[in-house]
Amino acid sequence: MRYRTIGNGRTSFDVSTICLGTMQMGTKIDEGTSFAILDRFVEAGGTFIDTANNYSFWDRGHGRDSEDVIGRWLASRGGRDRLRIATKLGAAKKDPELPLSNTEPTNFQGLGAEVIGWEARESAKHLGVDHLDVVYGHVDDLETPLAETVGAFGVLQDDGLIGISGISNVALWRVVEAREEALRQGIAPYGLVQQQYSYVYPQPKLGRQNFVTPELLSYAASTGVDGRPPLAVTAYSPLHQGALTRTDKPLWGGVNHPTTVARIQLLHEVARDIGATPNQVALAWLLGREVPVIPVAGPSTVAQLEEVLGAAELDLDPEVRERLDAEPEERPAAKQRVEPDAA
């Protein structure tokens, strides 16, 4: 395992360069398997664990299933001090009786000060911890004044409940404005942004603001100097939920186009040539980019975790990386893939 330092200009700590995603723990992944995955991750040197306060009501859960499993695991195993736990808030249901979707009406709780204060404390209770190393706003909230959202995170940081705040599923201009607002208020700015990111990328579309862009990476690279507190990028769905290796998995989020098919074929070719798996190459590609990100990988079994761990110290030779970064010739898809409806 390798490590890097994340921070916000006031608080900093080291995390493993692979973050363990736990979205399905307590729902699709039973508790015994969840404990085994967590145990093996820590045994391998993993220190960064990612969850959320709404994981995962869509899998017949109540919304804090993942936090609860992690809490019971921590109580059973101990070792809290060597771990860095991140959770998210703001995207749980505002009205539990109504559906939640990515289109209007979304029914998100949002990022008002009352929600942030209450939900962060509830997450700490469910996790059984006295502080949260990282708390993200799960989905940007355009209806709440940015000063209110940023200020609420600042209060929790000053109280010692939160180490580093962050934001997810957000446009770059909002990240910049939020960080400038934090500096105006004299509080620590967002130190993390979590976006979707993988070896395949979506077609450009106005309003598609949940994906890592070159501009975000450029902005992150410019931070960590006087007057510009550091900003790191974490990436969810780095393996596109299995679609890089399984044709029965849909290509979702706007990536279902001919270039993606060609890139996946190239990924498999490179993996065969260097003696790794396509998933390991895809993770190593993220870890070793000019502006590296922290992939949040969510394995469902210990065997899948072992594959992920195999990417932690996989260094791609420059010629291999150049081959992966070259725009491949577009090739027809061997099998039509249909994107699922937004939900």
mmCIF file with all atom_site columns, C-alpha atoms in Angstrom, residues 257-259 261-262 265 329-336:
data_model
loop_
_atom_site.group_PDB
_atom_site.id
_atom_site.type_symbol
_atom_site.label_atom_id
_atom_site.label_alt_id
_atom_site.label_comp_id
_atom_site.label_asym_id
_atom_site.label_entity_id
_atom_site.label_seq_id
_atom_site.pdbx_PDB_ins_code
_atom_site.Cartn_x
_atom_site.Cartn_y
_atom_site.Cartn_z
_atom_site.occupancy
_atom_site.B_iso_or_equiv
_atom_site.pdbx_formal_charge
_atom_site.auth_seq_id
_atom_site.auth_comp_id
_atom_site.auth_asym_id
_atom_site.auth_atom_id
_atom_site.pdbx_PDB_model_num
ATOM 1  C CA . HIS A 1 257 ? -20.388 5.653  -27.130 1.00 0.00 ? 257 HIS A CA 1
ATOM 2  C CA . PRO A 1 258 ? -17.956 4.099  -29.663 1.00 0.00 ? 258 PRO A CA 1
ATOM 3  C CA . THR A 1 259 ? -14.812 5.614  -28.133 1.00 0.00 ? 259 THR A CA 1
ATOM 4  C CA . VAL A 1 261 ? -15.851 0.524  -26.549 1.00 0.00 ? 261 VAL A CA 1
ATOM 5  C CA . ALA A 1 262 ? -12.474 1.113  -28.192 1.00 0.00 ? 262 ALA A CA 1
ATOM 6  C CA . GLN A 1 265 ? -10.739 -3.097 -25.845 1.00 0.00 ? 265 GLN A CA 1
ATOM 7  C CA . GLU A 1 329 ? -9.444  4.068  -33.351 1.00 0.00 ? 329 GLU A CA 1
ATOM 8  C CA . GLU A 1 330 ? -13.186 3.824  -32.914 1.00 0.00 ? 330 GLU A CA 1
ATOM 9  C CA . ARG A 1 331 ? -14.426 0.278  -33.276 1.00 0.00 ? 331 ARG A CA 1
ATOM 10 C CA . PRO A 1 332 ? -17.990 -1.007 -33.449 1.00 0.00 ? 332 PRO A CA 1
ATOM 11 C CA . ALA A 1 333 ? -19.381 -2.482 -30.271 1.00 0.00 ? 333 ALA A CA 1
ATOM 12 C CA . ALA A 1 334 ? -19.494 -6.250 -30.124 1.00 0.00 ? 334 ALA A CA 1
ATOM 13 C CA . LYS A 1 335 ? -22.631 -6.062 -28.047 1.00 0.00 ? 335 LYS A CA 1
ATOM 14 C CA . GLN A 1 336 ? -25.127 -3.244 -27.710 1.00 0.00 ? 336 GLN A CA 1
#
